[in-house]
Coordinates of C-alpha atoms and ligand atoms in Angstrom, one line a residue:
M17 CA 83.3 39.2 -9.3
D18 CA 86.5 40.8 -10.6
I19 CA 87.3 39.0 -13.8
S20 CA 90.6 40.8 -14.6
T21 CA 93.5 38.6 -15.6
D22 CA 95.3 39.5 -12.3
N23 CA 92.4 38.4 -10.1
C24 CA 90.7 35.6 -12.0
T25 CA 92.1 32.1 -12.6
I26 CA 90.1 30.0 -15.0
G27 CA 89.8 26.3 -14.4
V28 CA 88.8 24.0 -17.3
V29 CA 87.8 20.4 -16.7
G30 CA 88.3 18.1 -19.8
A31 CA 91.2 18.6 -22.2
G32 CA 89.3 17.4 -25.3
T33 CA 88.3 19.5 -28.3
M34 CA 86.3 22.0 -26.4
G35 CA 88.3 22.1 -23.1
S36 CA 91.6 22.7 -24.9
G37 CA 89.9 25.3 -27.1
I38 CA 88.4 27.2 -24.2
A39 CA 91.8 27.1 -22.4
L40 CA 93.5 28.5 -25.4
A41 CA 90.9 31.3 -25.8
A42 CA 91.7 32.3 -22.2
L43 CA 95.4 32.0 -22.7
Y44 CA 95.2 34.3 -25.7
K45 CA 94.0 37.0 -23.4
G46 CA 96.5 36.3 -20.7
Y47 CA 94.4 34.5 -18.1
R48 CA 96.0 32.0 -15.7
V49 CA 94.4 28.6 -16.6
I50 CA 94.3 25.3 -14.8
L51 CA 93.5 22.5 -17.3
Q52 CA 92.4 19.3 -15.7
D53 CA 91.8 15.9 -17.3
S54 CA 92.1 12.5 -15.6
F55 CA 92.3 10.4 -18.7
P56 CA 95.7 9.1 -19.9
G57 CA 97.1 11.1 -22.8
A58 CA 94.4 13.7 -22.8
L59 CA 96.5 16.4 -21.2
E60 CA 99.5 15.8 -23.5
K61 CA 97.2 16.2 -26.5
G62 CA 95.7 19.3 -25.1
R63 CA 99.2 20.7 -24.4
D64 CA 100.4 20.0 -27.9
Y65 CA 97.4 21.8 -29.3
I66 CA 97.7 24.8 -27.0
E67 CA 101.4 25.3 -27.5
K68 CA 101.1 25.0 -31.3
F69 CA 98.5 27.7 -31.5
L70 CA 100.1 30.0 -29.0
A71 CA 103.3 29.8 -31.0
K72 CA 101.4 30.6 -34.2
K73 CA 100.2 33.8 -32.6
D74 CA 103.6 34.7 -31.1
L75 CA 102.2 34.2 -27.7
S76 CA 104.4 31.3 -26.6
A77 CA 105.2 33.3 -23.4
N78 CA 101.6 32.7 -22.3
A79 CA 102.3 28.9 -22.2
G80 CA 103.7 29.6 -18.8
L81 CA 100.2 30.7 -17.6
V82 CA 98.7 27.2 -17.8
T83 CA 99.0 24.4 -15.3
Y84 CA 98.1 20.9 -16.5
A85 CA 96.6 18.7 -13.8
K86 CA 95.5 15.1 -13.5
E87 CA 93.8 15.6 -10.1
L88 CA 90.7 17.6 -9.6
A89 CA 92.0 19.0 -6.3
A90 CA 94.4 21.2 -8.4
L91 CA 91.4 23.3 -9.4
A92 CA 91.1 24.8 -5.9
P93 CA 92.6 28.2 -6.8
A94 CA 90.2 28.7 -9.8
N95 CA 87.7 31.5 -9.6
I96 CA 85.6 30.3 -12.5
V97 CA 85.6 26.7 -13.5
I98 CA 84.3 25.7 -17.0
E99 CA 83.4 22.0 -17.4
A100 CA 83.9 20.4 -20.8
I101 CA 83.8 16.7 -20.2
I102 CA 81.7 14.0 -22.0
E103 CA 78.0 14.8 -22.6
D104 CA 76.5 12.6 -19.9
L105 CA 74.3 14.0 -17.1
G106 CA 75.3 11.5 -14.5
V107 CA 79.0 12.0 -15.1
K108 CA 78.7 15.7 -15.1
Q109 CA 76.6 15.7 -11.9
E110 CA 79.3 13.6 -10.2
L111 CA 81.9 16.1 -11.3
F112 CA 79.9 19.1 -10.0
R113 CA 79.5 17.3 -6.6
Q114 CA 83.2 17.1 -6.3
L115 CA 83.8 20.7 -7.6
D116 CA 81.3 21.9 -5.0
Q117 CA 83.8 20.8 -2.3
I118 CA 87.0 21.7 -4.1
C119 CA 86.0 25.1 -5.3
P120 CA 83.7 26.6 -2.6
P121 CA 81.7 29.8 -3.1
P122 CA 82.2 32.5 -4.4
A123 CA 83.8 30.4 -7.2
I124 CA 81.6 30.1 -10.2
L125 CA 80.9 26.7 -11.8
A126 CA 79.9 26.7 -15.5
S127 CA 79.1 23.9 -17.9
N128 CA 79.8 23.9 -21.6
T129 CA 77.1 21.3 -22.2
S130 CA 75.4 21.5 -25.6
T131 CA 72.1 19.8 -24.9
L132 CA 71.8 18.8 -21.2
A133 CA 69.7 20.8 -18.7
V134 CA 72.1 23.1 -16.8
T135 CA 69.5 23.2 -14.0
A136 CA 69.9 19.5 -13.6
I137 CA 73.7 19.8 -13.4
A138 CA 73.4 22.6 -10.9
S139 CA 71.0 20.7 -8.7
V140 CA 73.8 18.7 -7.0
V141 CA 75.6 21.9 -5.9
G142 CA 75.0 23.3 -2.4
Q143 CA 74.4 26.8 -3.8
P144 CA 73.1 26.3 -7.3
G145 CA 73.1 30.1 -7.8
R146 CA 76.8 29.9 -8.6
V147 CA 76.2 27.6 -11.5
A148 CA 75.3 28.5 -15.1
G149 CA 75.9 27.4 -18.6
M150 CA 78.8 28.8 -20.7
H151 CA 78.4 27.3 -24.1
F152 CA 81.2 27.9 -26.6
F153 CA 81.2 26.8 -30.2
N154 CA 83.8 24.7 -32.0
P155 CA 86.5 25.9 -32.6
A156 CA 86.2 27.8 -29.4
P157 CA 89.3 30.1 -29.9
I158 CA 87.8 31.3 -33.2
L159 CA 84.0 31.3 -33.1
P160 CA 82.7 34.6 -31.6
L161 CA 79.5 33.4 -29.9
V162 CA 79.1 32.3 -26.3
E163 CA 75.7 31.3 -24.9
V164 CA 75.5 32.1 -21.2
V165 CA 72.7 29.8 -20.0
R166 CA 70.5 31.0 -17.2
A167 CA 69.7 27.8 -15.2
G168 CA 66.7 27.7 -12.9
E169 CA 68.6 29.0 -9.9
S170 CA 71.5 31.0 -11.6
A171 CA 72.2 34.2 -9.7
P172 CA 72.4 37.4 -11.6
E173 CA 76.0 37.9 -10.4
T174 CA 76.9 34.5 -11.8
L175 CA 75.5 35.4 -15.2
A176 CA 77.1 38.9 -15.1
A177 CA 80.5 37.4 -14.4
L178 CA 80.2 34.9 -17.3
V179 CA 79.0 37.6 -19.6
A180 CA 82.0 39.7 -18.6
L181 CA 84.4 36.8 -19.0
A182 CA 83.0 36.1 -22.5
E183 CA 83.5 39.8 -23.4
A184 CA 87.0 39.7 -22.0
L185 CA 87.7 36.8 -24.3
E186 CA 86.5 39.0 -27.2
K187 CA 83.4 36.9 -27.7
T188 CA 79.8 38.1 -28.0
P189 CA 77.8 36.6 -25.2
V190 CA 74.0 36.0 -25.4
V191 CA 72.0 35.1 -22.4
T192 CA 69.6 32.2 -23.1
G193 CA 67.0 30.3 -21.1
D194 CA 67.8 26.7 -20.0
T195 CA 65.7 24.9 -22.6
P196 CA 66.8 22.0 -24.8
G197 CA 69.5 23.1 -27.3
F198 CA 69.5 26.7 -25.9
I199 CA 69.3 29.0 -28.9
V200 CA 71.7 27.9 -31.6
N201 CA 71.5 24.1 -31.4
R202 CA 67.8 24.4 -31.2
V203 CA 67.0 26.9 -33.9
A204 CA 69.4 25.1 -36.3
R205 CA 67.6 21.8 -35.9
P206 CA 65.4 22.2 -39.1
Y207 CA 68.4 23.0 -41.2
Y208 CA 69.5 19.4 -40.7
G209 CA 66.1 17.8 -40.1
E210 CA 64.3 19.2 -43.2
A211 CA 67.4 18.5 -45.4
L212 CA 67.4 14.9 -44.2
R213 CA 63.7 14.6 -44.9
L214 CA 64.1 16.1 -48.4
L215 CA 66.8 13.5 -49.1
G216 CA 64.8 10.7 -47.6
E217 CA 61.8 11.6 -49.8
G218 CA 64.1 11.7 -52.9
V219 CA 63.2 15.3 -53.6
A220 CA 66.8 16.1 -54.4
S221 CA 70.3 14.6 -53.9
F222 CA 72.3 15.8 -50.9
E223 CA 74.7 17.6 -53.3
E224 CA 71.8 19.4 -54.8
I225 CA 70.4 20.4 -51.5
D226 CA 73.8 21.7 -50.4
L227 CA 74.2 23.6 -53.7
L228 CA 70.8 25.3 -53.2
A229 CA 71.5 26.1 -49.6
E230 CA 74.9 27.7 -50.5
Q231 CA 74.2 29.3 -53.8
G232 CA 70.4 29.7 -53.6
A233 CA 70.1 31.1 -50.0
G234 CA 73.7 32.1 -49.1
F235 CA 74.5 29.7 -46.3
R236 CA 78.2 29.3 -45.8
M237 CA 77.9 25.5 -45.9
G238 CA 75.0 23.3 -47.0
P239 CA 73.4 21.0 -44.4
F240 CA 75.1 17.8 -45.5
R241 CA 78.6 19.3 -45.8
L242 CA 78.0 20.8 -42.3
M243 CA 76.8 17.6 -40.7
D244 CA 79.9 15.9 -42.1
L245 CA 82.1 18.6 -40.5
I246 CA 80.3 18.6 -37.1
G247 CA 80.2 14.8 -37.1
I248 CA 77.0 12.9 -37.9
D249 CA 77.1 11.2 -34.5
I250 CA 77.4 14.5 -32.6
N251 CA 74.6 16.0 -34.7
A252 CA 72.3 13.0 -34.4
T253 CA 72.9 12.7 -30.7
A254 CA 71.9 16.4 -30.2
M255 CA 68.8 15.7 -32.2
L256 CA 67.9 12.6 -30.2
S257 CA 68.6 14.4 -26.9
M258 CA 66.2 17.3 -27.8
Y259 CA 63.6 14.8 -29.0
E260 CA 63.8 13.0 -25.7
Q261 CA 63.9 16.1 -23.5
T262 CA 60.8 17.4 -25.2
H263 CA 59.0 14.1 -24.9
G264 CA 58.7 13.6 -28.6
E265 CA 58.4 17.1 -30.2
P266 CA 58.0 16.0 -33.9
R267 CA 60.2 18.9 -35.1
Y268 CA 63.2 17.2 -33.4
R269 CA 62.5 13.6 -34.5
P270 CA 65.8 12.1 -35.7
H271 CA 65.8 10.8 -39.2
F272 CA 66.6 7.2 -40.0
L273 CA 69.3 8.2 -42.5
Q274 CA 71.4 9.8 -39.8
M275 CA 70.9 6.9 -37.4
Q276 CA 72.0 4.5 -40.2
K277 CA 75.1 6.5 -40.8
M278 CA 75.9 6.3 -37.1
Q279 CA 75.4 2.6 -37.1
A280 CA 77.6 2.2 -40.1
G281 CA 80.3 4.4 -38.5
T282 CA 80.4 6.8 -41.5
L283 CA 80.4 9.9 -39.3
G284 CA 81.7 12.5 -41.7
R285 CA 85.2 14.1 -42.2
K286 CA 86.6 12.5 -39.0
T287 CA 86.0 8.9 -40.4
G288 CA 86.9 9.8 -44.0
R289 CA 83.3 9.3 -45.1
G290 CA 79.9 10.7 -44.2
F291 CA 77.5 11.9 -46.9
Y292 CA 80.5 12.8 -48.9
S293 CA 83.7 10.8 -49.2
Y294 CA 86.9 12.4 -48.0
E295 CA 89.1 9.4 -48.6
N296 CA 90.4 10.9 -51.9
S297 CA 90.5 14.6 -52.2
E298 CA 87.0 15.8 -52.9
A299 CA 86.2 16.5 -56.6
A300 CA 85.6 20.2 -57.1
V301 CA 82.0 21.0 -57.8
D302 CA 81.6 22.0 -61.4
I303 CA 80.1 25.5 -61.4
P304 CA 79.7 26.8 -64.9
E305 CA 80.4 30.4 -65.6
L306 CA 77.1 32.1 -65.5
V307 CA 76.5 34.7 -68.2
A308 CA 73.3 36.6 -68.7
T309 CA 72.5 36.3 -72.3
L310 CA 68.8 36.5 -72.6
Q311 CA 67.9 39.6 -74.6
G312 CA 64.6 41.4 -75.0
A313 CA 61.6 41.4 -72.8
V314 CA 60.3 39.1 -70.1
L315 CA 56.7 39.0 -69.1
V316 CA 56.3 39.1 -65.3
S317 CA 52.9 38.9 -63.9
E318 CA 51.6 41.0 -60.9
G319 CA 52.2 39.3 -57.5
T320 CA 54.3 39.4 -54.4
W321 CA 55.7 35.9 -54.3
A322 CA 58.8 36.7 -56.4
P323 CA 60.6 39.5 -54.5
G324 CA 63.2 41.3 -56.5
L325 CA 62.4 39.4 -59.7
K326 CA 61.7 42.4 -61.9
D327 CA 64.6 44.4 -60.5
Y328 CA 66.9 41.4 -61.3
M329 CA 65.6 41.2 -64.8
R330 CA 66.2 44.9 -65.4
K331 CA 69.6 44.7 -63.8
I332 CA 70.7 42.2 -66.4
G333 CA 69.3 44.4 -69.2
L334 CA 65.8 42.9 -69.8
E335 CA 62.6 44.7 -70.1
A336 CA 60.4 43.2 -67.5
D337 CA 56.8 44.0 -66.9
K338 CA 53.3 42.6 -66.8
V339 CA 52.7 44.0 -70.2
T340 CA 55.2 43.3 -72.9
P341 CA 56.5 46.5 -74.4
V342 CA 55.2 47.2 -77.9
G343 CA 57.2 45.5 -80.6
L344 CA 59.0 43.1 -78.2
A345 CA 57.9 39.5 -78.0
P346 CA 58.4 38.1 -74.5
R347 CA 61.4 35.7 -74.3
A348 CA 60.2 34.2 -71.1
V349 CA 57.0 34.2 -69.0
F350 CA 57.2 34.4 -65.2
V351 CA 54.3 34.4 -62.9
A352 CA 55.0 36.2 -59.6
A353 CA 51.6 35.5 -57.9
G354 CA 51.2 33.0 -55.1
R355 CA 48.1 31.0 -54.2
D356 CA 46.4 34.0 -52.5
E357 CA 46.9 36.1 -55.6
L358 CA 46.6 33.7 -58.5
L359 CA 43.4 33.7 -60.4
P360 CA 42.9 30.8 -62.8
E361 CA 41.7 33.2 -65.5
E362 CA 44.7 35.3 -65.1
T363 CA 47.1 32.4 -65.6
N364 CA 45.3 31.4 -68.7
V365 CA 45.4 34.9 -70.0
Y366 CA 49.1 34.9 -69.7
L367 CA 49.3 31.5 -71.4
A368 CA 46.9 32.4 -74.2
G369 CA 48.7 35.6 -75.1
T370 CA 52.2 34.2 -75.4
D371 CA 54.2 32.0 -77.8
K372 CA 53.2 28.4 -77.2
S373 CA 56.8 27.3 -77.2
L374 CA 57.6 29.3 -74.1
P375 CA 57.6 27.6 -70.8
V376 CA 55.6 29.4 -68.1
F377 CA 57.3 29.7 -64.7
V378 CA 54.9 29.6 -61.8
P379 CA 55.7 29.9 -58.1
A380 CA 55.6 26.3 -56.6
V381 CA 56.2 27.6 -53.1
D382 CA 52.8 27.6 -51.4
M383 CA 51.3 25.2 -54.0
T384 CA 52.7 22.0 -55.5
V385 CA 53.0 21.9 -59.3
A386 CA 50.4 19.0 -59.3
E387 CA 47.9 21.4 -57.8
L388 CA 49.0 24.2 -60.2
T389 CA 48.3 22.1 -63.2
T390 CA 44.7 21.8 -62.2
L391 CA 44.3 25.6 -62.6
T392 CA 45.5 25.9 -66.2
D393 CA 44.5 24.8 -69.6
E394 CA 48.1 24.3 -70.7
P395 CA 49.9 22.1 -68.1
E396 CA 52.4 21.0 -70.6
R397 CA 54.0 24.5 -70.4
I398 CA 54.0 24.8 -66.6
V399 CA 57.4 24.8 -64.7
G400 CA 57.2 25.3 -61.0
Y401 CA 60.0 27.5 -59.6
D402 CA 61.2 28.7 -56.3
S403 CA 60.2 32.3 -56.8
L404 CA 61.1 33.4 -53.3
F405 CA 64.8 32.7 -53.6
F406 CA 65.0 33.3 -57.4
A407 CA 66.3 36.9 -57.5
G408 CA 68.7 36.5 -54.5
G409 CA 70.5 33.3 -55.5
T410 CA 72.6 32.0 -58.3
A411 CA 71.1 28.5 -58.0
V412 CA 67.4 28.1 -58.7
T413 CA 65.0 25.3 -57.9
L414 CA 62.8 24.2 -60.7
T415 CA 60.2 21.4 -60.8
A416 CA 58.3 20.0 -63.7
S417 CA 54.6 19.6 -64.1
P418 CA 53.8 15.9 -64.8
M419 CA 52.6 17.0 -68.3
L420 CA 55.6 19.2 -69.1
T421 CA 57.0 18.4 -72.5
D422 CA 60.7 17.7 -73.1
E423 CA 60.9 20.7 -75.3
H424 CA 59.4 23.1 -72.7
R425 CA 61.7 21.6 -70.1
A426 CA 64.8 22.1 -72.2
R427 CA 63.7 25.6 -73.0
A428 CA 63.1 26.4 -69.3
D429 CA 66.5 25.1 -68.4
E430 CA 68.1 27.2 -71.1
T431 CA 66.2 30.3 -70.1
V432 CA 67.3 30.0 -66.5
R433 CA 70.9 29.6 -67.6
A434 CA 70.6 32.6 -69.9
L435 CA 69.4 34.6 -66.9
G436 CA 72.7 33.9 -65.2
K437 CA 71.4 31.2 -62.8
R438 CA 72.1 27.6 -62.3
P439 CA 68.9 25.4 -62.6
V440 CA 68.4 22.5 -60.1
W441 CA 65.5 20.3 -61.0
V442 CA 63.8 18.7 -58.0
K443 CA 60.8 16.5 -57.5
D444 CA 57.5 18.2 -57.0
S445 CA 57.2 18.6 -53.3
P446 CA 55.5 21.0 -50.9
G447 CA 57.7 24.0 -50.2
L448 CA 60.4 22.7 -52.6
V449 CA 63.8 22.9 -50.9
L450 CA 64.7 26.4 -49.6
P451 CA 61.3 27.6 -48.5
R452 CA 60.8 24.4 -46.6
I453 CA 64.2 24.6 -44.8
V454 CA 64.3 28.4 -44.3
F455 CA 60.7 28.9 -43.1
Q456 CA 61.1 26.0 -40.7
L457 CA 64.1 27.9 -39.3
V458 CA 61.9 31.0 -38.9
N459 CA 59.3 28.8 -37.2
E460 CA 61.8 27.3 -34.8
A461 CA 63.1 30.8 -34.0
A462 CA 59.6 32.0 -33.3
F463 CA 58.9 29.0 -31.0
A464 CA 62.2 29.7 -29.2
H465 CA 61.2 33.4 -28.7
L466 CA 57.7 32.3 -27.6
E467 CA 59.2 30.0 -25.0
N468 CA 61.4 32.8 -23.6
V469 CA 64.7 31.4 -24.8
G470 CA 65.8 34.8 -26.0
E471 CA 64.7 38.1 -27.5
A472 CA 64.2 38.2 -31.3
D473 CA 67.3 40.2 -31.9
T474 CA 69.3 37.9 -29.6
I475 CA 68.2 34.8 -31.4
D476 CA 69.1 36.3 -34.8
L477 CA 72.5 37.5 -33.5
A478 CA 73.2 34.0 -32.1
M479 CA 72.4 32.3 -35.4
R480 CA 74.5 34.7 -37.4
L481 CA 77.5 34.4 -35.1
G482 CA 77.1 30.8 -33.8
V483 CA 76.5 29.1 -37.2
N484 CA 77.2 31.8 -39.7
Y485 CA 73.7 32.1 -41.1
P486 CA 73.5 34.8 -43.8
K487 CA 70.6 36.4 -41.9
G488 CA 68.9 35.9 -38.6
P489 CA 65.9 33.7 -39.1
L490 CA 63.4 36.2 -37.7
A491 CA 64.8 39.1 -39.7
W492 CA 64.6 36.8 -42.8
G493 CA 61.0 36.0 -42.0
R494 CA 60.2 39.7 -41.6
E495 CA 61.9 40.4 -45.0
F496 CA 59.8 37.8 -46.8
G497 CA 56.7 38.8 -44.8
F498 CA 55.4 36.7 -41.9
S499 CA 52.1 36.2 -43.9
K500 CA 54.2 34.3 -46.5
V501 CA 55.9 32.3 -43.8
V502 CA 52.6 31.3 -42.4
A503 CA 51.1 30.5 -45.8
E504 CA 54.1 28.3 -46.6
L505 CA 54.0 26.5 -43.3
D506 CA 50.2 26.0 -43.6
H507 CA 50.8 24.6 -47.1
L508 CA 53.4 22.1 -45.6
Y509 CA 51.0 21.3 -42.8
N510 CA 48.1 20.7 -45.1
E511 CA 50.0 18.5 -47.4
Y512 CA 51.8 16.4 -44.8
R513 CA 49.3 16.6 -42.0
E514 CA 52.1 16.5 -39.5
D515 CA 52.4 18.6 -36.3
R516 CA 56.0 19.2 -37.2
Y517 CA 54.8 21.9 -39.6
R518 CA 52.3 23.7 -37.3
A519 CA 53.1 27.4 -37.5
C520 CA 54.0 29.1 -34.2
V521 CA 51.3 31.3 -32.8
L522 CA 53.7 34.2 -32.8
L523 CA 54.0 34.0 -36.6
R524 CA 50.3 34.3 -37.0
R525 CA 50.2 37.3 -34.7
W526 CA 53.1 39.0 -36.5
A527 CA 51.4 38.2 -39.9
R528 CA 48.2 39.9 -38.7
L529 CA 50.1 42.9 -37.5
E530 CA 51.7 43.3 -40.9
E531 CA 48.2 43.7 -42.4
V532 CA 47.4 46.4 -39.9
K533 CA 50.4 48.5 -40.9
Ligands
LIG678 P1 85.9 15.4 -26.2 O1 85.6 14.0 -26.2 O2 86.8 16.0 -27.2 O3 86.6 15.8 -24.8 C1 86.1 15.4 -23.5 C2 87.3 15.3 -22.6 O4 86.8 15.1 -21.3 C3 88.3 14.2 -22.9 O5 89.6 14.7 -22.9 C4 88.1 13.2 -21.7 O6 89.3 12.6 -21.4 C5 87.6 14.2 -20.6 N1 86.8 13.6 -19.6 C6 85.8 12.7 -19.7 N2 85.3 12.4 -18.5 C7 86.0 13.1 -17.6 C8 85.9 13.3 -16.2 N3 85.0 12.6 -15.5 N4 86.8 14.1 -15.7 C9 87.7 14.8 -16.4 N5 87.8 14.7 -17.7 C10 87.0 13.9 -18.3 O7 84.5 16.2 -26.1 P2 84.2 17.7 -26.6 O8 83.8 17.7 -28.0 O9 85.3 18.6 -26.1 O10 82.9 18.0 -25.7 C11 83.0 18.3 -24.3 C12 81.7 19.0 -23.9 O11 81.5 20.2 -24.7 C13 80.4 18.2 -24.1 O12 79.6 18.5 -23.0 C14 79.9 18.7 -25.4 O13 78.5 18.5 -25.5 C15 80.2 20.1 -25.3 N6 80.4 20.8 -26.6 C16 80.9 20.2 -27.7 C17 81.0 21.0 -28.9 C18 81.7 20.3 -30.1 O14 81.4 20.8 -31.2 N7 82.5 19.3 -29.9 C19 80.6 22.3 -29.0 C20 80.0 22.9 -27.9 C21 79.9 22.1 -26.7

């Protein structure tokens, strides 16, 4: 199909948030657009929005390229129709039945559905080969990703035309399989799901979880801030839809906290209140200036569970090694070994050789602190820390052993601040905050790849562009090492005994291949 602006008219059904945004994206590039919506007031709202943003870009002349229509029949001249009406299978099927008559082949019919099966929508059309998904992200004129969804019968030419159209709109298209949530909405599930469980279990507050996600792992927006922006109802409905479509996959089980917010009508920014309150202007988060002031030497044990730790210490001017340089008493003790590397004797050697007033930081990533305390003679000095995300972030997760003294706790807090990081104390819990969230993202991405939703690179690209993740989940997993991802997930699985945390078979395969190298 020729998708040049001279020969391709774009039809858009539904002039709501997405439909108006898609129409605007097409108008920016000079396409003729027919925007249809049968509900009173919808077209006017869409027109206001479109004209405002065209004017902002000095493209008001393009406003003449759009026809606003109340009747579906007006879509007859369209070569590609993109549907963006309410997320309801029956309603969408009824619309596609009518479009089948109004826009006969070779016109292409695409759906912007977020969670419904495109194959089911296509099934009502005489030639389902001309139907595929074209899933934009909100705000459509700005976000660069488009998922082109290969429904059961989608013809290669249909997919090629939609890919070409996405490129013509200066978007990056990724072709995905027609499985619940496609790539982005699926792989992102644990970001919300694990955050909600952490909150529900009282491991940390939602502000602390957001802070760790943003300043500990580099996400643009923490999960709760993001749910408030998306709309808690939209997010919860997507969760529920995926749960139902997979007949109860436990990774997608909605959390009662989001359902309660839906029932209460506190849906996020759009209602003035969600997890945060937007009724008054939001109080700025107090982020103290972080200055590295610890001087001298830091004792860091052998081990691979604290990537970049020694380099970080050296960068801020500290001697850091497993042996304290002669003449320098260690100012802090960090263990870098995980469960697979930690020998009880070794921990005790570190403890025995150091000043008793120093707290000892031990990775509490693949072991809870409760378990760690059973391995040492001095549990009153043990502070669990998120060693995996320590070096890379400015916020650091800490957790206290039940026997930790107030003095050691205060000293640990000070030490972390003096290292230029912000301490966030959370309840002792498997995988703490970031490893639990991030490694479940890696797991979900691996499942998506296993189930042919997309290539590994495609999945990573989609997550970076679609939801702005700092890294693609699979690249992230590779960077930490898949054996660590598996160890962490097995730890979660063993502690919770829930299928939700079963590690994808692909991760185990990749972990073994790492050993071969
Ligand atoms: P919306 O409620 O803002 O807009 C829907 C529009 O469709 C309304 O203007 C309504 O008048 C119109 N409409 C409803 N039924 C219609 C019908 N039978 N015929 C013609 N018009 C009809 O919704 P939205 O957020 O724009 O979502 C639209 C679609 O896009 C949904 O399938 C949704 O899942 C999907 N989507 C939404 C987002 C998002 O973040 N909002 C992102 C990607 C995809």
